[in-house]
C-alpha positions as a printed Julia matrix, in Angstrom:
363×3 Matrix{Float64}:
 48.03  -212.56  167.2
 45.03  -212.81  164.83
 44.9   -210.52  161.81
 41.51  -209.13  162.92
 43.13  -207.64  166.03
 45.64  -205.7   164.01
 44.64  -202.23  162.99
 46.39  -200.37  160.22
 45.69  -196.76  160.65
 46.58  -194.69  157.62
 48.37  -191.59  158.71
 48.55  -188.34  156.7
 51.52  -187.79  154.56
 52.56  -184.31  155.5
 55.77  -183.8   153.73
 54.71  -181.77  150.78
 56.59  -179.88  148.19
 55.44  -177.97  145.08
 56.61  -177.93  141.45
 60.25  -178.74  140.88
 60.98  -179.37  144.56
 58.48  -182.21  144.7
 59.8   -183.69  141.47
 63.4   -183.46  142.89
 62.39  -185.11  146.1
 60.72  -188.06  144.3
 63.9   -189.1   142.6
 66.23  -188.42  145.61
 67.15  -191.63  147.38
 66.2   -191.81  151.14
 69.84  -191.87  152.05
 70.32  -188.38  150.55
 67.19  -186.78  152.05
 67.89  -183.96  154.5
 67.06  -184.25  158.1
 64.16  -181.93  157.57
 62.49  -184.55  155.45
 62.38  -186.98  158.32
 61.21  -184.3   160.74
 58.35  -183.54  158.51
 57.41  -187.14  158.04
 56.32  -187.48  161.66
 54.21  -184.25  161.86
 50.64  -185.76  161.82
 47.28  -184.48  162.68
 45.39  -187.77  163.33
 44.3   -191.11  162.06
 47.43  -192.72  163.48
 50.75  -191.75  165.05
 50.79  -188.07  166.34
 53.75  -188.36  168.83
 56.09  -190.86  170.29
 59.66  -191.53  171.51
 62.1   -194.52  171.25
 62.54  -193.95  167.4
 64.25  -197.28  166.46
 64.16  -198.18  162.78
 65.01  -201.18  160.58
 64.89  -201.65  156.83
 62.5   -204.39  155.74
 63.36  -206.86  152.94
 60.81  -205.29  150.57
 62.38  -201.81  150.9
 59.91  -200.39  153.39
 61.1   -198.88  156.6
 59.9   -199.83  160.07
 59.98  -197.19  162.77
 59.41  -198.56  166.41
 58.15  -196.19  169.06
 57.52  -196.3   172.74
 54.68  -194.29  174.34
 52.61  -193.15  171.34
 49.87  -190.6   171.04
 47.08  -191.39  168.55
 44.55  -188.71  169.17
 43.46  -185.92  167.05
 45.72  -182.82  166.61
 44.24  -179.44  165.71
 45.75  -177.05  163.19
 47.03  -174.95  165.94
 48.96  -177.99  167.33
 46.64  -178.53  170.39
 46.11  -182.19  171.04
 42.63  -183.52  171.89
 42.6   -185.65  175.01
 41.21  -189.08  174.83
 41.05  -192.03  177.17
 43.49  -193.61  177.58
 45.91  -190.77  176.73
 48.39  -192.9   174.73
 49.44  -196.47  174.03
 52.7   -197.98  175.25
 54.37  -198.81  171.84
 53.6   -198.8   168.12
 54.99  -199.71  164.79
 54.98  -196.99  162.07
 55.69  -198.4   158.51
 57.15  -196.0   155.91
 56.29  -196.93  152.43
 57.8   -194.34  150.22
 56.64  -190.97  151.47
 53.69  -192.31  153.33
 53.31  -193.9   156.76
 50.77  -196.23  158.44
 50.53  -196.95  162.17
 50.24  -200.47  163.51
 48.86  -201.47  166.93
 46.35  -203.9   168.22
 42.72  -203.11  168.77
 41.13  -199.7   168.74
 43.0   -196.74  170.29
 40.48  -196.45  173.19
 41.18  -200.02  174.05
 44.7   -199.14  175.17
 46.28  -201.99  173.1
 49.79  -201.47  171.93
 51.62  -203.39  169.2
 53.7   -205.42  171.64
 51.67  -206.64  174.72
 52.86  -208.81  177.7
 51.35  -212.12  178.34
 49.98  -210.99  181.65
 47.78  -208.29  179.8
 46.71  -210.61  176.94
 45.45  -213.19  179.53
 43.5   -210.44  181.42
 45.55  -210.73  184.68
 46.86  -207.16  184.22
 46.41  -204.17  181.97
 48.85  -201.9   180.22
 48.51  -199.23  182.79
 50.12  -201.71  185.17
 52.64  -203.64  183.09
 53.8   -202.97  179.51
 56.61  -203.17  176.95
 58.86  -200.33  175.8
 60.77  -201.24  172.61
 64.39  -201.8   172.09
 66.33  -202.46  168.92
 65.14  -204.73  166.11
 66.61  -206.78  163.31
 65.39  -208.92  160.33
 66.55  -212.39  159.45
 64.95  -214.9   157.03
 61.93  -212.7   156.3
 61.25  -212.52  160.12
 61.3   -209.38  162.14
 62.77  -209.66  165.64
 62.14  -206.81  168.25
 63.61  -206.69  171.69
 61.22  -205.31  174.26
 61.77  -204.32  177.93
 59.0   -205.16  180.35
 58.23  -202.54  183.03
 55.66  -202.3   185.84
 54.2   -199.19  187.53
 54.99  -198.84  191.15
 53.45  -195.45  191.99
 51.78  -192.5   190.31
 54.86  -190.39  189.63
 56.5   -189.93  186.21
 59.5   -192.01  187.09
 57.83  -194.56  189.39
 58.28  -197.6   187.25
 60.57  -200.81  187.49
 62.27  -202.84  184.84
 61.24  -206.62  185.0
 62.72  -208.44  182.04
 63.63  -208.6   178.36
 61.51  -210.3   175.74
 62.18  -211.02  172.02
 59.04  -210.81  169.93
 59.09  -212.07  166.34
 56.77  -211.24  163.42
 56.38  -212.78  160.01
 56.9   -210.43  157.08
 55.42  -208.71  155.27
 52.22  -208.81  157.3
 53.55  -208.4   160.89
 51.9   -211.49  162.19
 53.27  -212.32  165.78
 54.86  -215.85  165.57
 56.98  -216.04  168.68
 57.17  -214.28  172.07
 60.18  -215.43  174.09
 61.46  -214.16  177.5
 65.26  -213.97  177.76
 65.76  -215.94  181.03
 69.08  -214.5   182.06
 67.72  -210.98  181.99
 64.9   -211.51  184.53
 65.29  -209.36  187.79
 68.55  -207.9   186.41
 69.19  -204.13  186.29
 70.77  -204.34  182.83
 68.29  -203.62  180.12
 69.66  -205.62  177.17
 68.32  -205.19  173.74
 68.66  -201.49  173.44
 71.23  -202.01  170.6
 71.83  -205.01  168.29
 74.72  -205.82  165.94
 74.74  -208.92  163.59
 78.11  -210.22  162.31
 78.32  -213.45  160.47
 76.89  -216.1   162.78
 77.15  -214.0   165.94
 74.64  -211.48  167.21
 75.75  -208.97  169.8
 73.11  -207.55  172.15
 73.86  -204.47  174.13
 72.23  -203.01  177.27
 72.78  -200.35  179.87
 73.07  -200.81  183.61
 75.02  -199.79  186.56
 78.39  -198.55  185.59
 77.75  -198.19  181.87
 77.04  -200.21  178.66
 77.13  -203.98  178.59
 77.28  -206.5   175.77
 76.26  -210.09  175.32
 76.66  -212.4   172.41
 74.84  -215.42  171.01
 74.38  -217.46  167.95
 71.59  -216.85  165.39
 69.21  -218.52  167.86
 69.09  -215.21  169.67
 67.0   -216.21  172.69
 69.44  -218.94  173.74
 72.91  -219.47  175.14
 74.0   -215.94  175.84
 77.58  -215.19  176.87
 78.48  -211.88  178.68
 81.57  -209.84  178.29
 83.8   -209.83  181.38
 86.39  -207.24  180.28
 88.9   -209.88  179.06
 86.6   -212.63  177.81
 83.21  -214.21  177.82
 81.17  -216.12  180.46
 77.75  -217.81  180.76
 77.27  -216.23  184.13
 75.61  -212.77  183.89
 76.74  -212.0   187.37
 80.35  -211.79  186.05
 79.46  -209.32  183.29
 81.14  -205.92  183.44
 80.55  -202.74  181.39
 82.4   -202.68  178.1
 82.94  -198.99  178.7
 82.45  -196.68  181.68
 81.45  -193.76  179.32
 78.51  -191.82  180.78
 75.5   -192.47  178.45
 71.84  -192.73  177.93
 69.62  -195.86  178.39
 69.26  -196.15  174.59
 72.26  -196.03  172.19
 73.59  -197.3   168.96
 76.36  -199.66  167.86
 77.04  -199.85  164.12
 79.95  -200.97  161.84
 80.97  -198.52  159.24
 84.28  -197.85  157.4
 85.73  -200.93  158.98
 85.22  -199.46  162.48
 82.63  -199.92  165.2
 80.94  -196.74  166.27
 79.2   -196.39  169.67
 76.93  -193.38  169.75
 75.18  -192.16  172.93
 73.63  -189.09  174.32
 75.17  -188.11  177.69
 73.4   -189.32  180.88
 71.22  -187.32  183.3
 69.29  -185.91  180.32
 72.17  -183.92  178.97
 71.92  -182.51  175.51
 75.39  -183.51  174.18
 75.8   -186.57  171.72
 79.13  -188.44  171.7
 80.66  -191.09  169.47
 83.42  -193.62  170.29
 85.16  -196.0   167.89
 86.74  -199.4   168.36
 88.27  -202.22  166.3
 85.87  -204.82  167.85
 82.24  -204.84  168.73
 82.99  -204.88  172.4
 85.8   -202.28  172.74
 87.94  -200.89  174.04
 86.2   -197.75  172.99
 88.12  -194.57  172.38
 88.42  -191.52  170.1
 85.57  -189.69  171.92
 83.95  -187.09  169.72
 81.25  -184.56  170.42
 79.2   -184.79  167.33
 75.93  -182.96  168.09
 74.29  -180.93  170.78
 70.43  -181.54  170.75
 68.51  -178.24  170.66
 65.47  -177.73  172.82
 62.74  -176.95  170.28
 60.65  -174.46  172.29
 61.18  -171.84  174.99
 59.8   -174.06  177.68
 61.73  -174.86  180.89
 59.96  -178.16  181.19
 61.42  -179.66  178.08
 64.36  -182.2   177.67
 65.89  -184.33  175.0
 67.18  -187.78  175.26
 68.18  -191.12  173.77
 69.86  -190.2   170.45
 70.09  -193.1   167.94
 71.66  -193.75  164.54
 69.84  -195.02  161.48
 72.59  -196.49  159.32
 70.31  -197.44  156.38
 69.96  -193.74  155.64
 73.74  -192.94  155.58
 75.3   -191.63  152.39
 78.86  -191.09  151.44
 79.36  -188.18  153.8
 76.77  -188.23  156.52
 74.74  -190.55  158.79
 71.2   -189.92  160.12
 70.7   -189.18  163.9
 67.44  -189.06  165.72
 66.64  -187.77  169.18
 63.47  -187.57  171.26
 61.86  -184.45  172.97
 59.68  -184.6   175.96
 58.32  -182.56  178.92
 58.19  -183.04  182.59
 54.66  -181.67  182.48
 52.15  -183.85  180.82
 49.78  -181.06  180.07
 52.47  -179.55  177.71
 51.71  -182.36  175.24
 48.14  -181.29  174.9
 48.9   -177.6   174.66
 51.59  -178.3   171.98
 51.62  -181.59  170.1
 54.9   -180.54  168.39
 56.95  -181.43  171.43
 56.69  -185.07  171.64
 57.99  -186.47  168.33
 61.24  -187.53  166.86
 63.7   -185.04  165.51
 66.59  -185.57  163.21
 70.01  -184.34  162.18
 72.64  -185.35  159.77
 76.09  -186.01  161.25
 79.07  -185.77  158.98
 81.35  -188.75  159.16
 84.27  -186.23  159.46
 82.84  -185.52  162.98
 83.3   -189.23  163.94
 86.51  -190.18  162.04
 89.69  -188.44  161.12
 88.72  -187.91  157.48
């Protein structure tokens, strides 16, 4: 990727306070900011991100925070929260960089060119366009001043909202601090599989665990620090090079995207229930691959407006914002009716809550 193809759109900083409240906020560490702070951070009126889902995050070595989104609106939003339509309506993914209390939106090209931040080779070569084939983001991690982002490739089969098909998983790498793409690798063993690996990542010593969701539940693979090579897959009682022998590490009903973290000497698996349910559960384990027990209902995602078309999905944890007593949760809101997003731009954006550790553990 050449630097002149990378557009940095400066988004408005909309979390504002007055007097003593502003002074207090400026000295409050991000790990102690209330969930309402993060809610307000992503209320924007234009010149960048104005709506998206996915909501992965990773802390960068220089202290900035990177937020990674799937389908992203960039169009103008009026003061009454109506969204102006543009063509194309949205891009397939974006990076939003938080530097202090300001954010900038990263993608390739101009918004009207329908160029996302992560673009499949078929699109870059002109064989296809992003209406036909695209990347939706997975989890990300940083090692040796390099950002690595998992991305799931999909293709459109028909015109319906759910008429798309998963193709394969890629690992896309960027040099820091400038987000120059330096590697674009397809994970060979994920091709034509119905297990979407890369939706959660956990690094431990010289081993990286990569998680995905497929038939029967959540799966896990492991590899060395050369993440694109030599994957082994959990079989229930060991590891194998043959992905066909992989079994779910748990049969807990969950969403496509989920989080695995280590905290308080335990591993925590957080997932929103499947079939677009609103309940969020955690499970704990002594290992990164289970067995997972101690099921806890830790949150019930509220529907933000009186609109029967709306649903919530894909709750995730952001461990870098944890404090002594709580951890930060995000969830996405969407509508089955596309027009709703133009009548009310407040629907399609991340929302946040703080989950007490006492809800997860027996404190």
